[in-house]
CSV table of C-alpha atoms and ligand atoms in Angstrom, one decimal:
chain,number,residue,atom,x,y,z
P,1,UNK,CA,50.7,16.9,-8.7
P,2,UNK,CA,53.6,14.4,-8.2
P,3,UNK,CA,52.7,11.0,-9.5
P,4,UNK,CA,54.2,7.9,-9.2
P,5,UNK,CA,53.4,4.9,-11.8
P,6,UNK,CA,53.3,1.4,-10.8
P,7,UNK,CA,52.5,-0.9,-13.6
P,8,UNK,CA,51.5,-4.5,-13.0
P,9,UNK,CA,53.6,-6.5,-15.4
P,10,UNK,CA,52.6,-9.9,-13.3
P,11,UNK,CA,50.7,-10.8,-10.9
P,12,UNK,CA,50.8,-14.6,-10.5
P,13,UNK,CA,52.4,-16.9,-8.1
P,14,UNK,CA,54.1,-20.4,-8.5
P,15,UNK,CA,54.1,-20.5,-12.2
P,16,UNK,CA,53.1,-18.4,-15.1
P,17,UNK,CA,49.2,-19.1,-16.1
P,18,UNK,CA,48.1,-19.3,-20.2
P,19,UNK,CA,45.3,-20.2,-20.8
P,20,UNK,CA,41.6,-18.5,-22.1
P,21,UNK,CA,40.5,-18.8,-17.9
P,22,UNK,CA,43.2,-16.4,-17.5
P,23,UNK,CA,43.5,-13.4,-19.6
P,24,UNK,CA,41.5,-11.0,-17.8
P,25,UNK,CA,43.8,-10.9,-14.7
P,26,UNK,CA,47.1,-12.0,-16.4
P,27,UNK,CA,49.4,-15.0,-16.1
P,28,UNK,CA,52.6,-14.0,-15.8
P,29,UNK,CA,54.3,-14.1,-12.2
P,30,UNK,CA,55.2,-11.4,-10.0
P,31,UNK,CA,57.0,-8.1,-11.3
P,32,UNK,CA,55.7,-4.2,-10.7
P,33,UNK,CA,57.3,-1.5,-12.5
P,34,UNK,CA,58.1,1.6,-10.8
P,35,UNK,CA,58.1,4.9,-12.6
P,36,UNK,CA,59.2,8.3,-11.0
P,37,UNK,CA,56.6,11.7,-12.1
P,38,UNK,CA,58.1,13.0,-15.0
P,39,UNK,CA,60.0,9.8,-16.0
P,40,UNK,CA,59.2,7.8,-19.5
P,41,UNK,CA,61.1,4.8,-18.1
P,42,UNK,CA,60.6,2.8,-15.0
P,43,UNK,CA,64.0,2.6,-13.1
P,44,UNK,CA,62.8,0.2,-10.4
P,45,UNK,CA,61.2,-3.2,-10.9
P,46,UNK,CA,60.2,-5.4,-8.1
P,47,UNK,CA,60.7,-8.8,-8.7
P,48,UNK,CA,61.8,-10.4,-12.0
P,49,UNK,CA,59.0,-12.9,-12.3
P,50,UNK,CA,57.8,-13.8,-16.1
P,51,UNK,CA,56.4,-10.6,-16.3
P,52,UNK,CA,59.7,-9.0,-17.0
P,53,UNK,CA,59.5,-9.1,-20.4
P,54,UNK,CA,56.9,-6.8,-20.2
P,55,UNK,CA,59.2,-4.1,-19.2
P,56,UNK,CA,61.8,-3.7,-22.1
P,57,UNK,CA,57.9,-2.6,-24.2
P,58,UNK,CA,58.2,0.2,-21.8
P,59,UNK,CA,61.1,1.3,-22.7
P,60,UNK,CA,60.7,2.6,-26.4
P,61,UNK,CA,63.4,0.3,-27.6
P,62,UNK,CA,66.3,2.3,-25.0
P,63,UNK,CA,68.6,-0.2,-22.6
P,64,UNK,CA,67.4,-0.3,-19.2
P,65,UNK,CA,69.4,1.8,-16.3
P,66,UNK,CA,67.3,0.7,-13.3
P,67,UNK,CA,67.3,-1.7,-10.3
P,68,UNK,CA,65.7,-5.0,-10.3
P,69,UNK,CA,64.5,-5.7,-6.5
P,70,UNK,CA,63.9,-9.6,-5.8
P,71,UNK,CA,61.7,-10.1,-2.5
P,72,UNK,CA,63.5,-13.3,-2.7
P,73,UNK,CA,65.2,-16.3,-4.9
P,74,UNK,CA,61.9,-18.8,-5.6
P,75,UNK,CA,61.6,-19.2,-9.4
P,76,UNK,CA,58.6,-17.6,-10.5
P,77,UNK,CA,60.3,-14.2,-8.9
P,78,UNK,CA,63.8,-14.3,-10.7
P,79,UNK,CA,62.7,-16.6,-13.9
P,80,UNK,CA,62.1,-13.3,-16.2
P,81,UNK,CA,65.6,-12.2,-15.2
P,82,UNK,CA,67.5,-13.6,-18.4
P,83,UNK,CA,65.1,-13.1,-20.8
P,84,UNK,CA,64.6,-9.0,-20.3
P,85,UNK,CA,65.8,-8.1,-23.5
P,86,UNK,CA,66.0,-4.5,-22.7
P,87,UNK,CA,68.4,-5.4,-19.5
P,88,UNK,CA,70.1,-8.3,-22.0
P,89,UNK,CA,71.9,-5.7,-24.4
P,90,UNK,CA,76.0,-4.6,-24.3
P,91,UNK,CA,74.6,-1.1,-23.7
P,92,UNK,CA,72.1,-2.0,-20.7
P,93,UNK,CA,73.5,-0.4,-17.0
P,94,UNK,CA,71.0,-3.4,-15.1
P,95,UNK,CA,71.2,-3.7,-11.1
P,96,UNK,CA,70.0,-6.7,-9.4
P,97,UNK,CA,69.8,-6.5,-5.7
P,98,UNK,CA,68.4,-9.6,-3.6
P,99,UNK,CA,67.9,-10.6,0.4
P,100,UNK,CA,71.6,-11.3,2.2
P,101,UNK,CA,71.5,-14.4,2.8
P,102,UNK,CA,72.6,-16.0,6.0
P,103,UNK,CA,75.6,-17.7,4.5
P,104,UNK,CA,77.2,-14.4,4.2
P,105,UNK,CA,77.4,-15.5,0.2
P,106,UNK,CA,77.7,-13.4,-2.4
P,107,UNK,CA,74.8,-11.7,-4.5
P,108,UNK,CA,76.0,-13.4,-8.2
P,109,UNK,CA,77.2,-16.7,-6.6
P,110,UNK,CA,73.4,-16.9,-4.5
P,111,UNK,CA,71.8,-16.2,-7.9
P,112,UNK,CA,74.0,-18.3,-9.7
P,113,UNK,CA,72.5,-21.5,-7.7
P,114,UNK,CA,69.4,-21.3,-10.0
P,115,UNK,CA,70.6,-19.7,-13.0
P,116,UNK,CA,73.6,-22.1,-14.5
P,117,UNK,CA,74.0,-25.4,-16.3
P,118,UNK,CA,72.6,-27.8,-16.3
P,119,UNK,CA,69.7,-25.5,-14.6
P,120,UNK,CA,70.0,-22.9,-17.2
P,121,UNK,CA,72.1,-22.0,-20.2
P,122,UNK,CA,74.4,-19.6,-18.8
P,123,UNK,CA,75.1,-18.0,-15.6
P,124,UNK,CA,74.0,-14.3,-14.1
P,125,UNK,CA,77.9,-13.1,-15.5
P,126,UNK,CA,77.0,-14.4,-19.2
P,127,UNK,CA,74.0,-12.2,-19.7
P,128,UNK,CA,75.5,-9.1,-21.7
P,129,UNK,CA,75.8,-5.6,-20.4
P,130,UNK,CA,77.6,-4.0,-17.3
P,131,UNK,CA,75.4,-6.0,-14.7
P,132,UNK,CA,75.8,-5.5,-11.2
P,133,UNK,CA,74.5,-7.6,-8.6
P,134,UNK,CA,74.7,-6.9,-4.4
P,135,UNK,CA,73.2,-7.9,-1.6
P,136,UNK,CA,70.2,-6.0,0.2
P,137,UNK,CA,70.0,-5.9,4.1
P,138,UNK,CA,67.4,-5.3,6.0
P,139,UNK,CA,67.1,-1.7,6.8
P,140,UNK,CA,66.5,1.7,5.1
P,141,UNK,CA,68.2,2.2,1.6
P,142,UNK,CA,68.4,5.1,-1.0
P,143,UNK,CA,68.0,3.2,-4.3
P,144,UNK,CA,67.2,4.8,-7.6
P,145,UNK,CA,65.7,8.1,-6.0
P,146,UNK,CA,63.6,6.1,-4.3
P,147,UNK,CA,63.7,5.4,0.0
P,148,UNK,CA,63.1,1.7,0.4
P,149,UNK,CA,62.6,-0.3,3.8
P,150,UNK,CA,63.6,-3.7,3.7
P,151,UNK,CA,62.1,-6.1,6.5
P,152,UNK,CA,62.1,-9.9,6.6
P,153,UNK,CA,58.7,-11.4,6.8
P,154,UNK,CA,58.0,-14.9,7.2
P,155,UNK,CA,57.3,-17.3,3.9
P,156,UNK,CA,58.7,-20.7,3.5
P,157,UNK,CA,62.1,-21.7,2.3
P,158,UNK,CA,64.1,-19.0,1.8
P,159,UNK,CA,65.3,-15.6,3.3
P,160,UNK,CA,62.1,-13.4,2.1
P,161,UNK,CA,61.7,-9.2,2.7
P,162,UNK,CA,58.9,-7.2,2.1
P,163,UNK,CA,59.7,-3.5,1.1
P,164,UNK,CA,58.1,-0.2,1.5
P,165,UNK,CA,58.8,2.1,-1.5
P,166,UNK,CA,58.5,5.8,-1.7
P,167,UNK,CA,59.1,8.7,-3.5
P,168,UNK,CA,59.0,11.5,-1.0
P,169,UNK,CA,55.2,11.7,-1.7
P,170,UNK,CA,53.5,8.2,-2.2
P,171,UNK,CA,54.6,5.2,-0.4
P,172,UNK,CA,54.0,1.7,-1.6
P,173,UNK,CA,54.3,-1.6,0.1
P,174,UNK,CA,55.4,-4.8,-1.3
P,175,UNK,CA,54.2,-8.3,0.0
P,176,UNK,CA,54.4,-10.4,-2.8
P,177,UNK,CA,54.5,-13.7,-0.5
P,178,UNK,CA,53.9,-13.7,3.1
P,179,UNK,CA,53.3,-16.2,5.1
P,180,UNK,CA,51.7,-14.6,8.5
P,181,UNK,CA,50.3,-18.1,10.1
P,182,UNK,CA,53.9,-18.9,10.7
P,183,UNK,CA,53.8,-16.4,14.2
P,184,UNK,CA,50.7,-18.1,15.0
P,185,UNK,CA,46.3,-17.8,14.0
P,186,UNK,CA,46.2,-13.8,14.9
P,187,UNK,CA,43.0,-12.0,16.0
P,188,UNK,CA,41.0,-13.5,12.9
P,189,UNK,CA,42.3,-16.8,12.4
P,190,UNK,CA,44.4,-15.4,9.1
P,191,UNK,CA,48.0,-15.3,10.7
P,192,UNK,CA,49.8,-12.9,13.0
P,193,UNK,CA,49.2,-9.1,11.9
P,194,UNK,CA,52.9,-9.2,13.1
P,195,UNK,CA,55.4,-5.6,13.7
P,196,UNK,CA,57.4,-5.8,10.5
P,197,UNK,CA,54.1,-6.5,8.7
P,198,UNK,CA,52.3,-3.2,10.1
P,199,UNK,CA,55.1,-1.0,9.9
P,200,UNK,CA,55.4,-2.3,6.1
P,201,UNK,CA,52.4,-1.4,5.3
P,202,UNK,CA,51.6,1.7,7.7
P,203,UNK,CA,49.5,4.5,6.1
P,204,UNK,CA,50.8,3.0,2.8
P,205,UNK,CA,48.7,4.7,-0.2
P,206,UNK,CA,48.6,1.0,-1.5
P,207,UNK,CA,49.6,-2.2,-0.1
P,208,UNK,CA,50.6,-5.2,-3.0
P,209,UNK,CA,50.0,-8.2,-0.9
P,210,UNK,CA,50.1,-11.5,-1.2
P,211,UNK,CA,46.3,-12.8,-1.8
P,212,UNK,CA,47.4,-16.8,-2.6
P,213,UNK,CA,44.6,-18.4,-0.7
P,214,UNK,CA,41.3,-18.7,-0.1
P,215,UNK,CA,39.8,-19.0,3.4
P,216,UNK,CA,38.6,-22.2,2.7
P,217,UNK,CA,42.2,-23.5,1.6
P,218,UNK,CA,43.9,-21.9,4.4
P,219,UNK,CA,44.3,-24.7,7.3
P,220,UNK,CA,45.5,-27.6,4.6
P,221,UNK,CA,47.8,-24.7,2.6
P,222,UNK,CA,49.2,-22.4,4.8
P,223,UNK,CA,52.3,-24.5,5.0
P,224,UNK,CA,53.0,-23.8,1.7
P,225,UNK,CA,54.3,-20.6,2.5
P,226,UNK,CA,51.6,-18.0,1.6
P,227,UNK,CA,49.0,-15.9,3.4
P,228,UNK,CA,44.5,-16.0,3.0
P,229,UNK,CA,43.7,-12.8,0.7
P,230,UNK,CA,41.4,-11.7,3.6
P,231,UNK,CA,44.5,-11.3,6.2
P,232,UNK,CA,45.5,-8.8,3.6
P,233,UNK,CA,42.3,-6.8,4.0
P,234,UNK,CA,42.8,-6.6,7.7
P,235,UNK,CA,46.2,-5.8,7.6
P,236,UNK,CA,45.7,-2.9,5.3
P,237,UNK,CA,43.5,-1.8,8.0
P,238,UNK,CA,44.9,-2.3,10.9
P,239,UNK,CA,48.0,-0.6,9.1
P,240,UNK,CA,46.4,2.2,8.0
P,241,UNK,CA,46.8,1.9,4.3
P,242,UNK,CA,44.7,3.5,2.6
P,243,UNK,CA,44.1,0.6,-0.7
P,244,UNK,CA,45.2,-3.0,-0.9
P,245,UNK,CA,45.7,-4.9,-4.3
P,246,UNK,CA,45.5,-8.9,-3.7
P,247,UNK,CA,48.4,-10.0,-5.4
P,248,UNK,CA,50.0,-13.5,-6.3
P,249,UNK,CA,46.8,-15.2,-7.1
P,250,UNK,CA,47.3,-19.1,-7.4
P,251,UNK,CA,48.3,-20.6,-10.8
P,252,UNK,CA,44.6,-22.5,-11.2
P,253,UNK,CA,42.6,-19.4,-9.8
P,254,UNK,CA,40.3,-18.1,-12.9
P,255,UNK,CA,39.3,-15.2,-14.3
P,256,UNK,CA,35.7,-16.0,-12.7
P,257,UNK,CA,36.7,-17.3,-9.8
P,258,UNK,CA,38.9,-13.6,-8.9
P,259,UNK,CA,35.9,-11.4,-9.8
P,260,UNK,CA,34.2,-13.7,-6.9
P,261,UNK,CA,36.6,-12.9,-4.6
P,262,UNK,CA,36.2,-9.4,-6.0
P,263,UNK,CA,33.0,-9.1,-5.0
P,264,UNK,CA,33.7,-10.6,-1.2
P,265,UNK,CA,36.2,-8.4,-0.4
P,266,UNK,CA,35.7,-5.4,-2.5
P,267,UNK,CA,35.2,-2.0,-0.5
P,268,UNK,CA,36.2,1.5,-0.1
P,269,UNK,CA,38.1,1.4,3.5
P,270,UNK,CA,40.3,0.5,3.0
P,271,UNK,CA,39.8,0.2,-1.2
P,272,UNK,CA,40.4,-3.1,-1.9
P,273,UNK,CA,40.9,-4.3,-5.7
P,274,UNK,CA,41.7,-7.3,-7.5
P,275,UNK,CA,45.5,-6.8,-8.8
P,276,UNK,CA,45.7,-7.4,-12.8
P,277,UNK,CA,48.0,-7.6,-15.2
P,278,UNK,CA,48.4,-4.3,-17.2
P,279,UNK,CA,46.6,-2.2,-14.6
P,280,UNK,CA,48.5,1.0,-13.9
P,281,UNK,CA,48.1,2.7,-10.9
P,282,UNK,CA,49.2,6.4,-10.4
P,283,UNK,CA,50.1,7.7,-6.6
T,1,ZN,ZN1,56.0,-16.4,-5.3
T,2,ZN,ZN1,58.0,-17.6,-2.7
């Protein structure tokens, strides 16, 4: 049976969270790891939030020859990038590919807005190893064995895509931060269940989704750019996908207070879990 792995190296949003509230579901922000059946290495990481690092201890002290996939440029998605050792070494073969941006710009220069002094210590070109860095349109793409649609969704600030991954047998969808209210309330009050959203996530064997907010927060929130964990439910749903992982959880949200939403929005159609750091799932 073909499996694909997908390890959750972060699944915070806004900032990394420490803390003794925290350690159940992790604190480090956004980053999956995406390894082919067969494979001992991942080759395709989406996102380069802090939990990065966490990749070069999958990699049994080798370089990394792989893709890094940014959704888009806010910090706690690209803040791991220059401190992934494995990536960070004069034998290291490291791609980074990110959303064109309307300015036509190019991929180092965009990245280079956020990542040079007096921001940072050195640029995207100082970091050591035979780095490449490109744009991403929206679109199908071949990219590390993998087939991966790229579609802008609607966040805040920021050209932001959401990607459907597959291998040729499981298909994964990526929705780190979504902000569906911005095409209006939808059906359920939770945002628009909008056409690049459902063809995303259609019959996806798990849907990563953005799960920032709870219902209670939406109406003074949602203009901060993120989507209700419950519009994630429906979408998987209405989609067809057959399991959703709530993803992105706020920097304050607790250990305790994610096994509550656990428990509200836990079932089996589709399955609906509570992403955590660490957690590996196999497709
Ligand atoms: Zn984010
Ligand atoms: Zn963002």
């Amino acid at each position: 049976m073909v499996r694909l792995r997908i390890r959750f190296c972060g699944v915070r949003g806004s900032t990394p969270a420490p803390g003794i509230d925290f350690v159940r579901y992790g604190g480090h922000t956004s980053c999956l790891a995406l390894t082919h059946d067969g494979a001992d290495a991942p080759t395709l990481v989406l996102d380069a939030g802090a939990g990065l690092r966490k990749v070069t201890g999958m990699l049994d002290g080798a370089p990394f020859t792989g893709t890094i996939l940014l959704s888009h440029l806010h910090w706690d998605h690209m803040l791991g990038l220059p401190f992934f050792a494995a990536a960070d070494r004069a034998d290291a073969t490291p791609t980074v590919l990110l959303p064109e941006q309307a300015s036509g710009e190019d991929a180092q220069s965009v990245l280079a807005g956020v990542m040079r002094p007096p921001y940072f210590p050195i640029e995207p070109t100082q970091l050591r190893g035979r780095w490449t860095f490109a744009n991403v349109a929206p679109g199908e793409h071949q990219i590390e064995g993998f087939t991966v649609l790229a579609r802008e969704i609607p966040h805040k600030g920021g050209r932001t895509f959401g990607y459907r991954v597959s291998d040729g047998h499981s298909t994964l969808t990526y929705m780190p931060d979504h902000c569906p209210t911005a095409f209006g309330p939808g059906e359920h009050g939770f945002g628009e269940y909008h056409p690049a959203a459902l063809e995303l996530a259609h019959e996806a064997d798990v849907l990563v989704h953005d799960a920032q907010l709870f219902p209670e927060e939406l109406a003074a929130e949602a203009h901060f750019g993120h989507a209700v964990a419950d519009y994630s439910v429906e979408l998987a749903r209405l989609a067809g996908a057959r399991s959703v992982a709530l993803f992105h959880h706020r920097n304050t949200r607790t250990d305790n207070a994610l096994d509550g939403l656990a428990r509200r929005l836990g079932g089996d159609s589709p399955n609906v879990s509570v992403a955590a750091e660490e957690t590996v799932l196999e497709l």
